[in-house]
Short mmCIF file of C-alpha atoms and ligand atoms in Angstrom, two decimals:
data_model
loop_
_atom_site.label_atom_id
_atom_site.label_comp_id
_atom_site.label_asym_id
_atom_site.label_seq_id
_atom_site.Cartn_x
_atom_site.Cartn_y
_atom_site.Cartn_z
CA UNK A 22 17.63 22.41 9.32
CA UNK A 23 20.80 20.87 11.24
CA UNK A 24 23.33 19.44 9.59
CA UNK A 25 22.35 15.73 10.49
CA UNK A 26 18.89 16.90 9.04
CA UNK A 27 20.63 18.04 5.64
CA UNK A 28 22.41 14.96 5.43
CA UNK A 29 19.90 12.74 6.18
CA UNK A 30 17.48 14.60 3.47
CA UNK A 31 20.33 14.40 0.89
CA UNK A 32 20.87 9.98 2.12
CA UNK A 33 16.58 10.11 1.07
CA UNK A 34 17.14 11.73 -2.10
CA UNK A 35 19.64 9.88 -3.11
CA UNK A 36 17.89 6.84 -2.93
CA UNK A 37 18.65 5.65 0.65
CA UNK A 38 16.51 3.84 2.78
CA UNK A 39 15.78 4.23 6.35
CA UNK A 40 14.88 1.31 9.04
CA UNK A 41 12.45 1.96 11.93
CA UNK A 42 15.65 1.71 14.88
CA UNK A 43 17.53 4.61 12.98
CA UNK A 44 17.65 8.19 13.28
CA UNK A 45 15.47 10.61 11.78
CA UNK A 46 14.18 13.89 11.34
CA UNK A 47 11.32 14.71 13.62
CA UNK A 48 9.42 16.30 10.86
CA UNK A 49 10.46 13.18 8.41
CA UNK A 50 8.73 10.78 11.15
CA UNK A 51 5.42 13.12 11.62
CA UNK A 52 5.25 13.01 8.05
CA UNK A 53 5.68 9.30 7.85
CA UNK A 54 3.33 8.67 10.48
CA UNK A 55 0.61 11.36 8.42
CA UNK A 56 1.07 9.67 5.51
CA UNK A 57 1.06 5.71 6.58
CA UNK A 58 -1.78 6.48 8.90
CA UNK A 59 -4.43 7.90 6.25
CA UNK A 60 -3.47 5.11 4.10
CA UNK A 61 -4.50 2.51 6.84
CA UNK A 62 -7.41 4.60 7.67
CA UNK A 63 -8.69 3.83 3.87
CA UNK A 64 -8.14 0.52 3.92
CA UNK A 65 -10.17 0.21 6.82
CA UNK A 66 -12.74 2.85 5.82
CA UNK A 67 -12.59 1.51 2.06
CA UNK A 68 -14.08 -2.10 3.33
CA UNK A 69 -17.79 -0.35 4.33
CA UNK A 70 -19.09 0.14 1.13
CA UNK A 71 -18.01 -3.34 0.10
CA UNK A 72 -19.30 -4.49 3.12
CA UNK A 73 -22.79 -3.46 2.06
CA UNK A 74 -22.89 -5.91 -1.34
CA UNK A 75 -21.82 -9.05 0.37
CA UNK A 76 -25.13 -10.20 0.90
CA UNK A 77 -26.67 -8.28 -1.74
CA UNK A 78 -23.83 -9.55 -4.32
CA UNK A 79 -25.57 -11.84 -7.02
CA UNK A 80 -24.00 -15.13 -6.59
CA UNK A 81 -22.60 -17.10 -3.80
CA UNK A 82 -19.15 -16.96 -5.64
CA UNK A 83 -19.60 -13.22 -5.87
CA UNK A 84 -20.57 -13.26 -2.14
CA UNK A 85 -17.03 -15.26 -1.01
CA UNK A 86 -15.28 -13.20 -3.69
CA UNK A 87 -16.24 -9.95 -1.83
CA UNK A 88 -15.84 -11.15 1.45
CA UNK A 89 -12.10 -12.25 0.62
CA UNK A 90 -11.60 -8.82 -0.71
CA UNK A 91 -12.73 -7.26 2.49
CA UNK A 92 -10.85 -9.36 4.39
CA UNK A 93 -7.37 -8.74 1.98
CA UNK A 94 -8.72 -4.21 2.80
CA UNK A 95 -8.87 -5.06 6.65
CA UNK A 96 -5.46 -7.41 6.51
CA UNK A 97 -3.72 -4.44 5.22
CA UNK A 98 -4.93 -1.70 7.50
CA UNK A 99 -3.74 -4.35 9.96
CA UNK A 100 0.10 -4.00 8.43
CA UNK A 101 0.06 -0.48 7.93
CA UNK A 102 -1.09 0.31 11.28
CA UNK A 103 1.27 -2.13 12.14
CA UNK A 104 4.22 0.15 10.44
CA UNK A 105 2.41 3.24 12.15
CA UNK A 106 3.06 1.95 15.51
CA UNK A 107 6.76 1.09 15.15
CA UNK A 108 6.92 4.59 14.34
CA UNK A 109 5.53 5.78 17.63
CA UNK A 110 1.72 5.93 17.30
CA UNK A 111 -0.06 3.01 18.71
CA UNK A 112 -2.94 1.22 16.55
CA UNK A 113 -5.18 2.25 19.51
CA UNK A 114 -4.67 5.78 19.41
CA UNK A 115 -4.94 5.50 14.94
CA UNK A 116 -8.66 4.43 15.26
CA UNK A 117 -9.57 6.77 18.01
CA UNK A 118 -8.42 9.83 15.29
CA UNK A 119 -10.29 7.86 12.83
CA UNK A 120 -13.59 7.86 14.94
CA UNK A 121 -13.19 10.90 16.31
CA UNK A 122 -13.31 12.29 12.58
CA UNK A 123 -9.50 13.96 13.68
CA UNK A 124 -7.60 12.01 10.96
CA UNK A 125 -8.74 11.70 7.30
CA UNK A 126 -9.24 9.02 4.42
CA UNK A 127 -9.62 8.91 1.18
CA UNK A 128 -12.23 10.64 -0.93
CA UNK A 129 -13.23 7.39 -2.30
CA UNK A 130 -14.49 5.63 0.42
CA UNK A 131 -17.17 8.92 1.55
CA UNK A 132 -19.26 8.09 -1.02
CA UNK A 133 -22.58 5.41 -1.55
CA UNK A 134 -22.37 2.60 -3.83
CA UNK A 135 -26.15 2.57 -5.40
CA UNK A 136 -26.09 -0.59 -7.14
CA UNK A 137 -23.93 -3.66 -7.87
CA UNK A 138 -22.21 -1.72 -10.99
CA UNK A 139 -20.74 0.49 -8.27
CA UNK A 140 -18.86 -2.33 -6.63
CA UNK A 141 -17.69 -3.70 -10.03
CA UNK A 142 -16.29 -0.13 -10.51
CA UNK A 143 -14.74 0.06 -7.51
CA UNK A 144 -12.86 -3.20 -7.22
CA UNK A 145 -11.95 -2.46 -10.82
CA UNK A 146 -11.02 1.46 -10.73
CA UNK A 147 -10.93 2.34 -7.42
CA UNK A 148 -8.68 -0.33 -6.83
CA UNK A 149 -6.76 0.24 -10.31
CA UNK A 150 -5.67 4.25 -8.98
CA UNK A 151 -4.74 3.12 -5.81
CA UNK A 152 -2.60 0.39 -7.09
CA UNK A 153 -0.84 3.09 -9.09
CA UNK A 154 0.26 5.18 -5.88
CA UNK A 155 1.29 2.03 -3.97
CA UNK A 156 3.31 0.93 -6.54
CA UNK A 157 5.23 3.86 -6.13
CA UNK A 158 5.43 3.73 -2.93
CA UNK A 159 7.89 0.30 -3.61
CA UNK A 160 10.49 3.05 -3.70
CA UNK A 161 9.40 4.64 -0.19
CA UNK A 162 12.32 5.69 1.70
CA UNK A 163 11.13 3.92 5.04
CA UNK A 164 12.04 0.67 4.06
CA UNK A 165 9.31 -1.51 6.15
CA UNK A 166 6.51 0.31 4.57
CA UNK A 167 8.07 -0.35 1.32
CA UNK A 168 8.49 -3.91 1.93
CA UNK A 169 4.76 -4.56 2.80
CA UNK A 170 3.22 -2.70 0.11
CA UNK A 171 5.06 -5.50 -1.88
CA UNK A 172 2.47 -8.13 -0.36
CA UNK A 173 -0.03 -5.40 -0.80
CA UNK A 174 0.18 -4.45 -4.23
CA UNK A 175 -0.25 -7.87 -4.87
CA UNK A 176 -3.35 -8.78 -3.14
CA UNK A 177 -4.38 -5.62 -4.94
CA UNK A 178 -4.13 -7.17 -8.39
CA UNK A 179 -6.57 -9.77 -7.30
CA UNK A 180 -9.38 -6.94 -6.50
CA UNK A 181 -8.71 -5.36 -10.10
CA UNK A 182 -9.04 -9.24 -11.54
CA UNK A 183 -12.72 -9.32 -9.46
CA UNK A 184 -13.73 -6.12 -10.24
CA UNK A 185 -12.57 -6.72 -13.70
CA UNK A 186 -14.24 -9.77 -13.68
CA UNK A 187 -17.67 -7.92 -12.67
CA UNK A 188 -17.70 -5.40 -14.84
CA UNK A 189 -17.27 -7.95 -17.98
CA UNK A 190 -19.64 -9.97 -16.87
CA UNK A 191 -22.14 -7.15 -16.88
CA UNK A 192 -20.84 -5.73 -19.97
CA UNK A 193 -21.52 -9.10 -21.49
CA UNK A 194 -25.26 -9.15 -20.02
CA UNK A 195 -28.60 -7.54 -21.02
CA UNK A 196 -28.50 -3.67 -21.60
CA UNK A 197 -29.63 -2.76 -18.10
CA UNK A 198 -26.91 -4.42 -16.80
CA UNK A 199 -25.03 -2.76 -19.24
CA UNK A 200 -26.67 0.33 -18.20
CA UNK A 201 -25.71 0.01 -14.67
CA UNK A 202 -22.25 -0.38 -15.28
CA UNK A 203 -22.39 2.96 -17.64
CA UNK A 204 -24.74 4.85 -14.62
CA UNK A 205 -22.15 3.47 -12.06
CA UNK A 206 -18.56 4.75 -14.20
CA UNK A 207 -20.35 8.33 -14.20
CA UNK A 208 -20.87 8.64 -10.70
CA UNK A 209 -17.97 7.38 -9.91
CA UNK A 210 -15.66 9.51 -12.47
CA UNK A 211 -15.39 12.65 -10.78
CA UNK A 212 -14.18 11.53 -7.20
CA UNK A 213 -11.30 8.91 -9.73
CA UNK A 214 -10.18 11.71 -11.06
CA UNK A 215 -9.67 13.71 -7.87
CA UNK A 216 -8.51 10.72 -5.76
CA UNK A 217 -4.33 11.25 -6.99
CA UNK A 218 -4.74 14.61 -5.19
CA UNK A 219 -4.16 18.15 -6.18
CA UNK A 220 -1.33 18.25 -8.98
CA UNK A 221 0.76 20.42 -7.39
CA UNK A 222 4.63 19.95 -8.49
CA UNK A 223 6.76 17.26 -6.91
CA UNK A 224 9.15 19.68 -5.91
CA UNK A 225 6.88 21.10 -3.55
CA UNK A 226 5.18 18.06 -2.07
CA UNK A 227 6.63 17.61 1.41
CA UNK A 228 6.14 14.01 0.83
CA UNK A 229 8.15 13.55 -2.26
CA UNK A 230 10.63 15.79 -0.65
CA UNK A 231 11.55 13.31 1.64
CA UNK A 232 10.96 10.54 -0.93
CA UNK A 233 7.70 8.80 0.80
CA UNK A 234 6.26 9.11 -2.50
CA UNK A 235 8.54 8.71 -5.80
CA UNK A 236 6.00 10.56 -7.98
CA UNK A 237 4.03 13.65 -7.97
CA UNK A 238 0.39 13.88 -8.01
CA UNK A 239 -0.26 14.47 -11.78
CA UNK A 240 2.16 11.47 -12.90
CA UNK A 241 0.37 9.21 -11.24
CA UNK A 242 -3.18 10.85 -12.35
CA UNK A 243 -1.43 10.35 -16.17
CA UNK A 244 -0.91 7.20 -15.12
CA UNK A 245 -4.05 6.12 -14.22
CA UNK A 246 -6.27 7.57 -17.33
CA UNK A 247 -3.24 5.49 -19.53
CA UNK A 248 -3.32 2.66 -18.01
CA UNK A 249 -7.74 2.26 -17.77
CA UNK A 250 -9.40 4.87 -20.03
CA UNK A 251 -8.83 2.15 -23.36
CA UNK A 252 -9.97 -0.57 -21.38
CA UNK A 253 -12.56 1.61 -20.35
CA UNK A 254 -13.13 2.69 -24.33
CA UNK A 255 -12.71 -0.69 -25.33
CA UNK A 256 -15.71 -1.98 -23.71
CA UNK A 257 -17.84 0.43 -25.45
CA UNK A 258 -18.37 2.36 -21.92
CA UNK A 259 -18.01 6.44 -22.33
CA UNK A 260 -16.18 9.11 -20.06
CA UNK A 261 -18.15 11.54 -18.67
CA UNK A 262 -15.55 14.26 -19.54
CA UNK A 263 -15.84 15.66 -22.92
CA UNK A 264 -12.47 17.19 -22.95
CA UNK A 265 -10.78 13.65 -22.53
CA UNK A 266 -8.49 12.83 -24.83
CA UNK A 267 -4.78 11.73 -25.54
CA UNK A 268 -2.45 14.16 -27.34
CA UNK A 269 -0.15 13.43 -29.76
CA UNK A 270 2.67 14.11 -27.17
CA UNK A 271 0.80 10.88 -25.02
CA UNK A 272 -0.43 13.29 -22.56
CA UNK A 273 -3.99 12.89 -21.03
CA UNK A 274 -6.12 15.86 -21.13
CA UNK A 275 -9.60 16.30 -18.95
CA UNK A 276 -11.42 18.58 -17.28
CA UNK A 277 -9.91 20.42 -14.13
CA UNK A 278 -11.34 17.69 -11.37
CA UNK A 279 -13.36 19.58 -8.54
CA UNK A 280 -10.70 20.04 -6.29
CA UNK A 281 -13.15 22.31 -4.11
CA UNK A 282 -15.59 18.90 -3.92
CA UNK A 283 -11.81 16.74 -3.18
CA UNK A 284 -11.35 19.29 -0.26
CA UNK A 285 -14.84 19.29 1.39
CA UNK A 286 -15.06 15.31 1.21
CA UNK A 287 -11.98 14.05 2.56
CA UNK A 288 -11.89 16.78 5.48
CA UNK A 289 -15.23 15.27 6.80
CA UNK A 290 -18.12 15.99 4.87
CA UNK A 291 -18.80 13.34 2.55
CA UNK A 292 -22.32 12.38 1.62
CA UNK A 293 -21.63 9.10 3.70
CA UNK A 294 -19.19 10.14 5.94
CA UNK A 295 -20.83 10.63 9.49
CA UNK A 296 -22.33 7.37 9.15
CA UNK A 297 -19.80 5.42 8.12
CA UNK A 298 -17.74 7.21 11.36
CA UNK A 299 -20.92 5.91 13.43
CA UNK A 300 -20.81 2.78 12.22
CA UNK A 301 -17.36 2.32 13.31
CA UNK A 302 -17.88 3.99 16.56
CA UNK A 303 -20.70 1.56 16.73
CA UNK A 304 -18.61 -1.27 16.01
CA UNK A 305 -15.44 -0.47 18.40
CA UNK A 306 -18.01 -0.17 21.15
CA UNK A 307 -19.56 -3.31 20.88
CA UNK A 308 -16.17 -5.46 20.77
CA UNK A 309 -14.42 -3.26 23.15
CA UNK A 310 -14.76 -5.89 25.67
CA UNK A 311 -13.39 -8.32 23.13
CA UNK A 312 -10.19 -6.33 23.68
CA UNK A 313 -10.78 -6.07 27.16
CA UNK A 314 -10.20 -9.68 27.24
CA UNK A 315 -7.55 -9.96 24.66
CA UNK A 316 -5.39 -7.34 25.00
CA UNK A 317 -5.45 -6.00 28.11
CA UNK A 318 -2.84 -2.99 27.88
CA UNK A 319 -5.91 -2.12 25.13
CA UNK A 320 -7.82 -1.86 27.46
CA UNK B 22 3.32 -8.37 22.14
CA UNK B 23 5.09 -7.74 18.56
CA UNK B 24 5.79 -11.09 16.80
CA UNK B 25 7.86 -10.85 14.07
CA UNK B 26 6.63 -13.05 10.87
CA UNK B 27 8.95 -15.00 8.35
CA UNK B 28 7.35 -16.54 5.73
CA UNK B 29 9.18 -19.50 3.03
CA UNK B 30 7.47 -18.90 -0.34
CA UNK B 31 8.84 -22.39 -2.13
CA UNK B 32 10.27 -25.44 -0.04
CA UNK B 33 13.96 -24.80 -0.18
CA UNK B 34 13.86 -21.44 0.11
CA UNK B 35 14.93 -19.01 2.82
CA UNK B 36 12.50 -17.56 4.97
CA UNK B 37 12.50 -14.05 4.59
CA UNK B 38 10.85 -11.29 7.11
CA UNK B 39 7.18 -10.64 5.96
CA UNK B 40 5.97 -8.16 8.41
CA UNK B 41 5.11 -8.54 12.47
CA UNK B 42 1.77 -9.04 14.58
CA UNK B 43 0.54 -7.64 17.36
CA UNK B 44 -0.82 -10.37 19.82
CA UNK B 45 -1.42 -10.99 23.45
CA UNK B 46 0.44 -14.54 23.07
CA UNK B 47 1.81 -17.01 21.35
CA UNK B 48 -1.51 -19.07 20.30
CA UNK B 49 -3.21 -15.28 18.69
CA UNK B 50 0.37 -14.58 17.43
CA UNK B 51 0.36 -17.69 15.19
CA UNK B 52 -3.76 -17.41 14.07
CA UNK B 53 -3.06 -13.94 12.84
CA UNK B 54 0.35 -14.49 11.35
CA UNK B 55 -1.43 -17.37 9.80
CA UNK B 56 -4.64 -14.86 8.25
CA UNK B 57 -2.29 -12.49 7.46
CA UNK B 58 0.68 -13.72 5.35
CA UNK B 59 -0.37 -17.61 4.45
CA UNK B 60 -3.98 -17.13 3.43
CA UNK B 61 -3.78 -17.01 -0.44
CA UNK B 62 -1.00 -19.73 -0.52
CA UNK B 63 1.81 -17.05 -0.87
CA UNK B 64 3.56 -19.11 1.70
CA UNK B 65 4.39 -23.39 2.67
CA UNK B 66 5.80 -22.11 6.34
CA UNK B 67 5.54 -19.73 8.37
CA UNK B 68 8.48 -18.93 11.60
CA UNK B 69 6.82 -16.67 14.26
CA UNK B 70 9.47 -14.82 16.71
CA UNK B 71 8.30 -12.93 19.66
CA UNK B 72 10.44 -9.43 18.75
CA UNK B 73 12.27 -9.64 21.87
CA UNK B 74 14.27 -12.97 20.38
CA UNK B 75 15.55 -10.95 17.49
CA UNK B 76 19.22 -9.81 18.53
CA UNK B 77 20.21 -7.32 15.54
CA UNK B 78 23.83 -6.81 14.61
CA UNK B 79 24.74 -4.20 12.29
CA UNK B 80 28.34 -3.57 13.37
CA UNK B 81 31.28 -5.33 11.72
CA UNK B 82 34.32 -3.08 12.26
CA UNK B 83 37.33 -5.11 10.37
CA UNK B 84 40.11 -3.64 13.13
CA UNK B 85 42.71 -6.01 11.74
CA UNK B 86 42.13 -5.76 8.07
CA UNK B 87 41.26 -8.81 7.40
CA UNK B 88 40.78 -8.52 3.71
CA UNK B 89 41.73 -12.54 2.97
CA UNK B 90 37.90 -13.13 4.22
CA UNK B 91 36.49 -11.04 1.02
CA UNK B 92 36.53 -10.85 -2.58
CA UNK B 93 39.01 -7.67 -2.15
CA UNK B 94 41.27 -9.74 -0.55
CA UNK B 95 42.45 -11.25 -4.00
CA UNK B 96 43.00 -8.87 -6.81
CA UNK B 97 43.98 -11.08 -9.52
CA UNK B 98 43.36 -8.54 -12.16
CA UNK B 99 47.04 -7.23 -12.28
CA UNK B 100 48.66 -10.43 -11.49
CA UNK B 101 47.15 -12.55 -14.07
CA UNK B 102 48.30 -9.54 -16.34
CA UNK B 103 51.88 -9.76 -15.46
CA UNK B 104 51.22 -13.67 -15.55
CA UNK B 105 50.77 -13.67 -19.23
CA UNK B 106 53.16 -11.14 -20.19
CA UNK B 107 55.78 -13.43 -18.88
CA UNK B 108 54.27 -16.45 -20.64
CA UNK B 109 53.97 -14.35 -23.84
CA UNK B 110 50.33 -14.86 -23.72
CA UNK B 111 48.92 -11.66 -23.57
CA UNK B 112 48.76 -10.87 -27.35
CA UNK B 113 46.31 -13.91 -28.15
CA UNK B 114 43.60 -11.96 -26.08
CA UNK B 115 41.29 -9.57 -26.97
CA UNK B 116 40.51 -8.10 -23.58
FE1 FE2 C 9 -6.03 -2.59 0.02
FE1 FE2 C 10 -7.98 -3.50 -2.79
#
């Protein structure tokens, strides 16, 4: 590393901030542009199984609920792509990675959603562990990205208010309602558990290094199980995991999550990956002449 | 086209810079700015600036020491000291 590199490591660590006209590290702006891209690649990606329930959600103010979700997911891809492009990689170029399976998104959004408990768990816990790392990304060291996920994290606590919502309303129906909800928190367990990533130390995390993230893998994992499993308890819904359970020290212990499943999901092979990919290859076909028309340096 | 987007939260308030747009003009600029940062009420006006209008400064070199223009400028700390040890003052204070 040069000596401007050093420095402008030990400016990051120290709690500096950096804006998109000054210098940085080549290797601080890949990583930037890694990390900010996969996040805007979920939001995007995280819409389609949402998109399924709108017209199969039970009520018409379930139906407008969901569809202002989706279009909160798809209005922040839109801003982090946004941020992505200032930093040198055009929105353009983003989705043809995406399509072309080249860059990755989150395990989450790889999977089906069965039945109408799924979406109540989603908007509820998906949405819960995800608010957890984007709150601490407030403290990113690339100040525009941490100034958006300010009006992100709070659209965000409206989804966990819906999904919350859902799930309650359920839990306060007949017992096969009930049962869905219960069917729906089991399937969905395992890939909420791996989605904070691979709990390897800070220190070594390339992205806390340069402080894009402010906490390591396992905090945030912590976070999540003590911040939901009693709300989780408290409804009289069960964790899959026999081994869960809070020390005395307030640590969460669990299973070891199936980092080997984590791995084989988000690198392409999810069971609803390839056809979520198609459908958005479908999709940017179709409305490619709508750019044509609209943007023409798109085109 | 980047726009840049400032929103107003309250009337009376400052705009502050929300985020930017990519548009092909003005009219697309102001839908999306609109969609994007004043659709849950967050915000009672919006400004929309293509990014070309935005002339940053982040220079100010002080070559004359003009320290009467800031707080440093007036260090009252010591004076007011000295002040009320000549006034016999000082003693009837606990700081
Ligand atoms: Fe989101
Ligand atoms: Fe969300």
């Amino acid at each position: 590393m040069s000596a401007r590199e050093d420095e402008f490591l030990e400016y990051v660590q120290s709690g500096g901030q950096v804006e998109t006209t000054d210098w940085m590290p080549d290797d601080y702006r890949a990583k930037l542009i890694k990390f900010i891209e996969m996040h805007g690649n979920s939001e995007l990606m995280g819409v389609l199984p949402e998109r399924e329930w709108i017209l199969r959600a039970p009520t018409l103010q379930r139906k407008l609920a969901l569809t202002a979700k989706v279009q909160d997911e798809v209005g922040h891809s839109q801003l982090i792509y946004r941020v992505v492009s200032d930093l040198g990689k055009p929105r353009e170029h983003c989705l043809d990675d995406l399509i072309s399976g080249k860059s990755k998104f989150h395990n989450v959004f790889h999977y089906p959603t069965k039945t109408w408990g799924d979406v109540g768990v989603i908007a509820w816990l998906v949405d819960a562990a995800a608010i957890i790392s984007q709150k601490a990304l407030l403290k990113c060291s690339y100040a525009p990205y941490a100034r958006i996920m300010k009006k992100i994290c709070w659209e965000e606590s409206f989804h966990i208010l819906h999904g919350r919502d859902v799930i309650l309303t359920m839990m306060n129906g007949t017992d096969a309602q009930r049962e869905l909800v219960q069917e729906a928190l089991d399937r969905w367990w395992g890939p909420l558990m791996q989605f904070h990533g691979n709990p390897i130390p800070a220190e070594d995390d390339p992205m806390y290094i340069w402080r894009i993230k402010s906490q390591g893998n396992g905090e945030a994992r912590q976070q999540f199980l003590d911040g939901y499993v009693p709300q989780i308890w408290e409804l009289g819904l069960t964790v899959s995991d026999p081994k869960l359970r809070k020390n005395d020290d307030g640590v969460w212990e669990f299973s070891e999550p199936d980092w080997d499943e984590l791995k084989h999901v988000v690198t392409g092979h999810g069971p609803k990956t390839e056809e979520r990919l198609g459908l958005r290859r479908t999709t940017r076909g179709e409305t490619e002449w709508v750019r044509r028309v609209v943007l023409p340096e798109a085109a | 086209m980047i726009y840049e987007v400032f929103r107003q939260e309250r009337k009376g308030q400052a705009f502050a810079h929300a985020g930017s747009v990519e548009a092909p003009n003005e009219e697309f600029a102001e839908w999306y700015a609109r969609e994007e940062f004043g659709r849950r009420g967050e915000s009672v006006a919006l400004w929309v600036v293509p990014r070309e209008a935005v002339h940053e400064i982040d220079e100010f070199v002080d070559e004359l020491g003009r320290n009467y223009h800031r707080v440093d400028g007036y260090p009252l700390k010591e004076k007011l000291k000295q002040a009320r040890e000549r006034a016999g003052t000082s003693a009837d204070r606990r700081s």
